[in-house]
Amino acid sequence: QVQLVESGGGLVQAGGSLRLSCAASGRTVSTNAMGWFRQAPGKEREFVAVIKWSDGSTYYSDSVKGRFTISGDSAKNAVYLQMNRLKPEDTAVYYCNPAGKYAGSWVGMVYWGKGTLVTVSS
């Protein structure tokens, strides 16, 4: 199975920045995109950003557009999420996952790992 390990989370003051990393290893599955998702306490997991390996195109949720940037290194099976101008509402556990588009929504295609916690204080 594919192993997904997220890192880079931590505590940061509102307005600050963090850079998350995701390393994928082990058996891979055929996917053409990698995404970041997050889940805040008491809320459902939601889509954050996706990058397509084929052409590098990116997609973002409205809540993070202009503040977050997703990037990837296909050779390393790694993806990154640069988060700037963080807000308290960005507080959540962040997960990476190969992503696909189904019924108009981006979804994780493999499994959900432990994620990395991002806490933004006001």
Short mmCIF file of N, CA and C in Angstrom, two decimals:
data_model
loop_
_atom_site.label_atom_id
_atom_site.label_comp_id
_atom_site.label_asym_id
_atom_site.label_seq_id
_atom_site.Cartn_x
_atom_site.Cartn_y
_atom_site.Cartn_z
N GLN A 1 0.82 -1.17 0.00
CA GLN A 1 0.00 0.00 0.00
C GLN A 1 0.87 1.24 0.00
N VAL A 2 0.30 2.35 -0.41
CA VAL A 2 1.00 3.62 -0.42
C VAL A 2 1.07 4.16 1.00
N GLN A 3 2.24 4.66 1.36
CA GLN A 3 2.43 5.27 2.66
C GLN A 3 2.54 6.77 2.48
N LEU A 4 1.73 7.51 3.21
CA LEU A 4 1.72 8.95 3.12
C LEU A 4 2.09 9.53 4.47
N VAL A 5 3.11 10.37 4.48
CA VAL A 5 3.57 10.97 5.72
C VAL A 5 3.62 12.48 5.56
N GLU A 6 2.79 13.16 6.34
CA GLU A 6 2.74 14.62 6.31
C GLU A 6 3.62 15.19 7.43
N SER A 7 4.18 16.36 7.18
CA SER A 7 5.00 17.01 8.19
C SER A 7 4.97 18.52 7.96
N GLY A 8 5.47 19.26 8.93
CA GLY A 8 5.58 20.70 8.80
C GLY A 8 4.56 21.51 9.58
N GLY A 9 3.59 20.84 10.18
CA GLY A 9 2.59 21.55 10.95
C GLY A 9 3.17 22.10 12.23
N GLY A 10 2.40 22.95 12.88
CA GLY A 10 2.85 23.54 14.12
C GLY A 10 1.95 24.67 14.55
N LEU A 11 2.41 25.41 15.53
CA LEU A 11 1.67 26.55 16.06
C LEU A 11 2.23 27.83 15.47
N VAL A 12 1.35 28.65 14.93
CA VAL A 12 1.77 29.91 14.33
C VAL A 12 0.74 30.99 14.62
N GLN A 13 1.20 32.22 14.72
CA GLN A 13 0.31 33.33 14.95
C GLN A 13 -0.39 33.74 13.66
N ALA A 14 -1.60 34.26 13.79
CA ALA A 14 -2.34 34.72 12.62
C ALA A 14 -1.48 35.69 11.81
N GLY A 15 -1.51 35.51 10.49
CA GLY A 15 -0.71 36.33 9.61
C GLY A 15 0.62 35.69 9.25
N GLY A 16 0.97 34.63 9.95
CA GLY A 16 2.23 33.96 9.71
C GLY A 16 2.16 32.94 8.60
N SER A 17 3.24 32.19 8.44
CA SER A 17 3.35 31.21 7.36
C SER A 17 3.85 29.87 7.85
N LEU A 18 3.49 28.83 7.13
CA LEU A 18 3.98 27.48 7.36
C LEU A 18 4.11 26.79 6.01
N ARG A 19 5.01 25.83 5.94
CA ARG A 19 5.16 25.03 4.72
C ARG A 19 5.02 23.57 5.09
N LEU A 20 4.02 22.91 4.52
CA LEU A 20 3.77 21.51 4.78
C LEU A 20 4.40 20.65 3.70
N SER A 21 4.83 19.47 4.09
CA SER A 21 5.42 18.53 3.15
C SER A 21 4.70 17.19 3.25
N CYS A 22 4.66 16.48 2.15
CA CYS A 22 4.06 15.15 2.11
C CYS A 22 4.96 14.25 1.31
N ALA A 23 5.36 13.14 1.92
CA ALA A 23 6.19 12.16 1.25
C ALA A 23 5.40 10.88 1.05
N ALA A 24 5.39 10.39 -0.17
CA ALA A 24 4.69 9.15 -0.50
C ALA A 24 5.72 8.07 -0.81
N SER A 25 5.49 6.89 -0.27
CA SER A 25 6.39 5.78 -0.51
C SER A 25 5.62 4.48 -0.56
N GLY A 26 6.32 3.40 -0.93
CA GLY A 26 5.69 2.11 -1.02
C GLY A 26 5.00 1.92 -2.36
N ARG A 27 4.12 0.95 -2.41
CA ARG A 27 3.40 0.67 -3.64
C ARG A 27 2.54 1.87 -4.04
N THR A 28 2.61 2.21 -5.29
CA THR A 28 1.85 3.34 -5.78
C THR A 28 0.64 2.89 -6.59
N VAL A 29 -0.30 3.77 -6.72
CA VAL A 29 -1.46 3.54 -7.54
C VAL A 29 -1.46 4.57 -8.65
N SER A 30 -2.16 4.28 -9.72
CA SER A 30 -2.20 5.19 -10.85
C SER A 30 -3.08 6.39 -10.54
N THR A 31 -2.45 7.55 -10.40
CA THR A 31 -3.17 8.79 -10.17
C THR A 31 -2.52 9.89 -10.98
N ASN A 32 -3.28 10.89 -11.34
CA ASN A 32 -2.73 12.00 -12.10
C ASN A 32 -2.74 13.31 -11.33
N ALA A 33 -3.06 13.22 -10.05
CA ALA A 33 -3.09 14.43 -9.23
C ALA A 33 -2.83 14.10 -7.77
N MET A 34 -2.31 15.08 -7.05
CA MET A 34 -2.09 14.94 -5.62
C MET A 34 -2.74 16.14 -4.94
N GLY A 35 -3.39 15.87 -3.82
CA GLY A 35 -4.10 16.94 -3.16
C GLY A 35 -3.81 17.07 -1.68
N TRP A 36 -4.18 18.24 -1.17
CA TRP A 36 -4.16 18.50 0.27
C TRP A 36 -5.59 18.69 0.72
N PHE A 37 -5.91 18.11 1.85
CA PHE A 37 -7.23 18.20 2.45
C PHE A 37 -7.04 18.56 3.92
N ARG A 38 -8.09 19.03 4.56
CA ARG A 38 -7.97 19.35 5.97
C ARG A 38 -9.27 19.08 6.70
N GLN A 39 -9.15 18.87 8.00
CA GLN A 39 -10.31 18.63 8.83
C GLN A 39 -10.16 19.39 10.14
N ALA A 40 -11.05 20.33 10.35
CA ALA A 40 -11.07 21.10 11.58
C ALA A 40 -11.91 20.37 12.61
N PRO A 41 -11.70 20.66 13.89
CA PRO A 41 -12.48 20.01 14.94
C PRO A 41 -13.98 20.19 14.73
N GLY A 42 -14.72 19.09 14.76
CA GLY A 42 -16.16 19.15 14.61
C GLY A 42 -16.65 19.36 13.20
N LYS A 43 -15.76 19.38 12.23
CA LYS A 43 -16.15 19.58 10.85
C LYS A 43 -15.75 18.41 9.97
N GLU A 44 -16.35 18.36 8.78
CA GLU A 44 -16.01 17.32 7.82
C GLU A 44 -14.71 17.66 7.13
N ARG A 45 -14.03 16.65 6.64
CA ARG A 45 -12.81 16.87 5.89
C ARG A 45 -13.15 17.61 4.61
N GLU A 46 -12.31 18.57 4.23
CA GLU A 46 -12.58 19.36 3.05
C GLU A 46 -11.36 19.48 2.14
N PHE A 47 -11.64 19.70 0.88
CA PHE A 47 -10.61 19.90 -0.12
C PHE A 47 -9.92 21.24 0.08
N VAL A 48 -8.60 21.26 -0.09
CA VAL A 48 -7.82 22.49 0.04
C VAL A 48 -7.17 22.86 -1.28
N ALA A 49 -6.38 21.96 -1.83
CA ALA A 49 -5.65 22.25 -3.06
C ALA A 49 -5.26 20.96 -3.77
N VAL A 50 -5.11 21.04 -5.09
CA VAL A 50 -4.70 19.90 -5.91
C VAL A 50 -3.75 20.35 -6.99
N ILE A 51 -2.79 19.50 -7.30
CA ILE A 51 -1.90 19.75 -8.43
C ILE A 51 -1.93 18.53 -9.34
N LYS A 52 -2.06 18.76 -10.63
CA LYS A 52 -2.05 17.68 -11.61
C LYS A 52 -0.63 17.46 -12.10
N TRP A 53 -0.19 16.20 -12.07
CA TRP A 53 1.17 15.88 -12.50
C TRP A 53 1.39 16.14 -13.98
N SER A 54 0.36 15.92 -14.79
CA SER A 54 0.51 15.99 -16.23
C SER A 54 0.93 17.35 -16.75
N ASP A 55 0.30 18.40 -16.25
CA ASP A 55 0.61 19.73 -16.76
C ASP A 55 0.90 20.76 -15.67
N GLY A 56 0.88 20.33 -14.42
CA GLY A 56 1.18 21.24 -13.33
C GLY A 56 0.06 22.18 -12.96
N SER A 57 -1.10 22.00 -13.54
CA SER A 57 -2.22 22.88 -13.22
C SER A 57 -2.65 22.67 -11.78
N THR A 58 -3.13 23.72 -11.17
CA THR A 58 -3.51 23.67 -9.76
C THR A 58 -4.94 24.15 -9.55
N TYR A 59 -5.52 23.69 -8.46
CA TYR A 59 -6.89 24.04 -8.11
C TYR A 59 -6.93 24.29 -6.61
N TYR A 60 -7.68 25.30 -6.20
CA TYR A 60 -7.74 25.68 -4.79
C TYR A 60 -9.17 25.91 -4.35
N SER A 61 -9.43 25.66 -3.09
CA SER A 61 -10.72 26.02 -2.54
C SER A 61 -10.77 27.53 -2.43
N ASP A 62 -11.97 28.08 -2.47
CA ASP A 62 -12.12 29.53 -2.41
C ASP A 62 -11.53 30.12 -1.12
N SER A 63 -11.58 29.38 -0.05
CA SER A 63 -11.12 29.89 1.23
C SER A 63 -9.61 30.09 1.32
N VAL A 64 -8.85 29.45 0.43
CA VAL A 64 -7.39 29.56 0.51
C VAL A 64 -6.77 30.20 -0.72
N LYS A 65 -7.55 30.47 -1.74
CA LYS A 65 -7.02 31.09 -2.96
C LYS A 65 -6.30 32.39 -2.63
N GLY A 66 -5.12 32.55 -3.21
CA GLY A 66 -4.34 33.75 -3.00
C GLY A 66 -3.46 33.70 -1.78
N ARG A 67 -3.65 32.70 -0.93
CA ARG A 67 -2.85 32.58 0.30
C ARG A 67 -2.01 31.31 0.32
N PHE A 68 -2.52 30.23 -0.24
CA PHE A 68 -1.82 28.95 -0.25
C PHE A 68 -1.32 28.63 -1.65
N THR A 69 -0.19 27.93 -1.72
CA THR A 69 0.36 27.50 -2.99
C THR A 69 0.78 26.04 -2.89
N ILE A 70 0.26 25.21 -3.79
CA ILE A 70 0.63 23.81 -3.81
C ILE A 70 1.70 23.59 -4.88
N SER A 71 2.66 22.74 -4.59
CA SER A 71 3.69 22.41 -5.55
C SER A 71 4.06 20.94 -5.36
N GLY A 72 4.76 20.39 -6.33
CA GLY A 72 5.11 18.99 -6.22
C GLY A 72 6.39 18.64 -6.92
N ASP A 73 6.91 17.48 -6.59
CA ASP A 73 8.11 16.93 -7.20
C ASP A 73 7.78 15.48 -7.51
N SER A 74 7.40 15.20 -8.74
CA SER A 74 6.98 13.85 -9.11
C SER A 74 8.09 12.83 -8.94
N ALA A 75 9.33 13.24 -9.18
CA ALA A 75 10.46 12.33 -9.04
C ALA A 75 10.62 11.86 -7.60
N LYS A 76 10.26 12.70 -6.66
CA LYS A 76 10.38 12.37 -5.25
C LYS A 76 9.06 11.89 -4.65
N ASN A 77 8.02 11.88 -5.46
CA ASN A 77 6.68 11.54 -4.97
C ASN A 77 6.33 12.40 -3.76
N ALA A 78 6.60 13.67 -3.90
CA ALA A 78 6.38 14.60 -2.79
C ALA A 78 5.54 15.79 -3.24
N VAL A 79 4.74 16.29 -2.32
CA VAL A 79 3.97 17.50 -2.56
C VAL A 79 4.13 18.43 -1.37
N TYR A 80 3.94 19.72 -1.63
CA TYR A 80 4.15 20.72 -0.61
C TYR A 80 2.98 21.70 -0.61
N LEU A 81 2.79 22.34 0.51
CA LEU A 81 1.75 23.35 0.62
C LEU A 81 2.32 24.53 1.37
N GLN A 82 2.57 25.62 0.66
CA GLN A 82 3.03 26.85 1.27
C GLN A 82 1.81 27.64 1.70
N MET A 83 1.71 27.92 2.98
CA MET A 83 0.57 28.61 3.54
C MET A 83 1.01 29.97 4.08
N ASN A 84 0.46 31.03 3.51
CA ASN A 84 0.79 32.38 3.93
C ASN A 84 -0.44 33.08 4.46
N ARG A 85 -0.20 34.13 5.22
CA ARG A 85 -1.29 34.93 5.79
C ARG A 85 -2.34 34.04 6.45
N LEU A 86 -1.85 33.17 7.31
CA LEU A 86 -2.71 32.21 7.96
C LEU A 86 -3.74 32.88 8.87
N LYS A 87 -4.90 32.26 8.94
CA LYS A 87 -6.00 32.75 9.74
C LYS A 87 -6.39 31.69 10.77
N PRO A 88 -6.99 32.09 11.88
CA PRO A 88 -7.41 31.10 12.88
C PRO A 88 -8.31 30.02 12.28
N GLU A 89 -9.13 30.35 11.30
CA GLU A 89 -10.00 29.37 10.68
C GLU A 89 -9.26 28.34 9.82
N ASP A 90 -7.96 28.53 9.62
CA ASP A 90 -7.15 27.55 8.93
C ASP A 90 -6.73 26.42 9.86
N THR A 91 -6.98 26.57 11.14
CA THR A 91 -6.61 25.55 12.11
C THR A 91 -7.30 24.23 11.77
N ALA A 92 -6.51 23.19 11.59
CA ALA A 92 -7.04 21.89 11.19
C ALA A 92 -5.90 20.89 11.11
N VAL A 93 -6.27 19.63 10.97
CA VAL A 93 -5.30 18.60 10.64
C VAL A 93 -5.26 18.52 9.12
N TYR A 94 -4.07 18.64 8.56
CA TYR A 94 -3.91 18.65 7.11
C TYR A 94 -3.41 17.30 6.63
N TYR A 95 -4.03 16.80 5.57
CA TYR A 95 -3.71 15.50 4.99
C TYR A 95 -3.37 15.62 3.52
N CYS A 96 -2.48 14.77 3.05
CA CYS A 96 -2.23 14.68 1.62
C CYS A 96 -2.79 13.36 1.13
N ASN A 97 -3.08 13.28 -0.16
CA ASN A 97 -3.63 12.07 -0.73
C ASN A 97 -3.68 12.20 -2.25
N PRO A 98 -3.36 11.13 -2.98
CA PRO A 98 -3.61 11.17 -4.41
C PRO A 98 -5.08 11.53 -4.61
N ALA A 99 -5.36 12.38 -5.57
CA ALA A 99 -6.70 12.91 -5.71
C ALA A 99 -7.32 12.66 -7.07
N GLY A 100 -8.62 12.55 -7.07
CA GLY A 100 -9.38 12.41 -8.30
C GLY A 100 -10.64 13.23 -8.22
N LYS A 101 -11.19 13.55 -9.37
CA LYS A 101 -12.40 14.35 -9.44
C LYS A 101 -13.60 13.45 -9.68
N TYR A 102 -14.54 13.47 -8.76
CA TYR A 102 -15.75 12.67 -8.87
C TYR A 102 -16.96 13.51 -8.53
N ALA A 103 -17.94 13.49 -9.42
CA ALA A 103 -19.18 14.21 -9.20
C ALA A 103 -18.93 15.67 -8.82
N GLY A 104 -17.92 16.26 -9.44
CA GLY A 104 -17.65 17.66 -9.20
C GLY A 104 -16.80 17.98 -7.99
N SER A 105 -16.34 16.95 -7.28
CA SER A 105 -15.55 17.17 -6.07
C SER A 105 -14.23 16.43 -6.11
N TRP A 106 -13.21 17.04 -5.52
CA TRP A 106 -11.92 16.37 -5.39
C TRP A 106 -11.96 15.47 -4.16
N VAL A 107 -11.52 14.23 -4.32
CA VAL A 107 -11.55 13.28 -3.22
C VAL A 107 -10.23 12.54 -3.12
N GLY A 108 -9.91 12.07 -1.93
CA GLY A 108 -8.73 11.27 -1.72
C GLY A 108 -8.97 9.87 -2.26
N MET A 109 -7.98 9.31 -2.92
CA MET A 109 -8.16 8.03 -3.60
C MET A 109 -7.50 6.84 -2.93
N VAL A 110 -6.63 7.05 -1.97
CA VAL A 110 -5.91 5.93 -1.37
C VAL A 110 -6.36 5.66 0.07
N TYR A 111 -5.98 6.49 0.98
CA TYR A 111 -6.36 6.37 2.37
C TYR A 111 -5.95 7.64 3.08
N TRP A 112 -6.42 7.78 4.30
CA TRP A 112 -6.05 8.94 5.10
C TRP A 112 -5.04 8.55 6.16
N GLY A 113 -3.90 9.24 6.14
CA GLY A 113 -2.87 8.99 7.12
C GLY A 113 -3.12 9.77 8.40
N LYS A 114 -2.05 10.00 9.16
CA LYS A 114 -2.18 10.71 10.42
C LYS A 114 -2.38 12.21 10.24
N GLY A 115 -1.86 12.75 9.15
CA GLY A 115 -1.96 14.18 8.93
C GLY A 115 -0.98 14.95 9.79
N THR A 116 -0.98 16.26 9.64
CA THR A 116 -0.14 17.12 10.46
C THR A 116 -1.00 18.29 10.94
N LEU A 117 -0.89 18.59 12.21
CA LEU A 117 -1.74 19.60 12.82
C LEU A 117 -1.20 21.01 12.64
N VAL A 118 -2.06 21.89 12.15
CA VAL A 118 -1.74 23.30 12.01
C VAL A 118 -2.65 24.07 12.95
N THR A 119 -2.06 24.82 13.85
CA THR A 119 -2.82 25.62 14.80
C THR A 119 -2.45 27.09 14.62
N VAL A 120 -3.44 27.90 14.32
CA VAL A 120 -3.21 29.33 14.10
C VAL A 120 -3.87 30.09 15.24
N SER A 121 -3.08 30.79 16.00
CA SER A 121 -3.58 31.55 17.14
C SER A 121 -3.90 32.98 16.73
N SER A 122 -4.84 33.58 17.43
CA SER A 122 -5.23 34.96 17.16
C SER A 122 -4.53 35.92 18.09
#
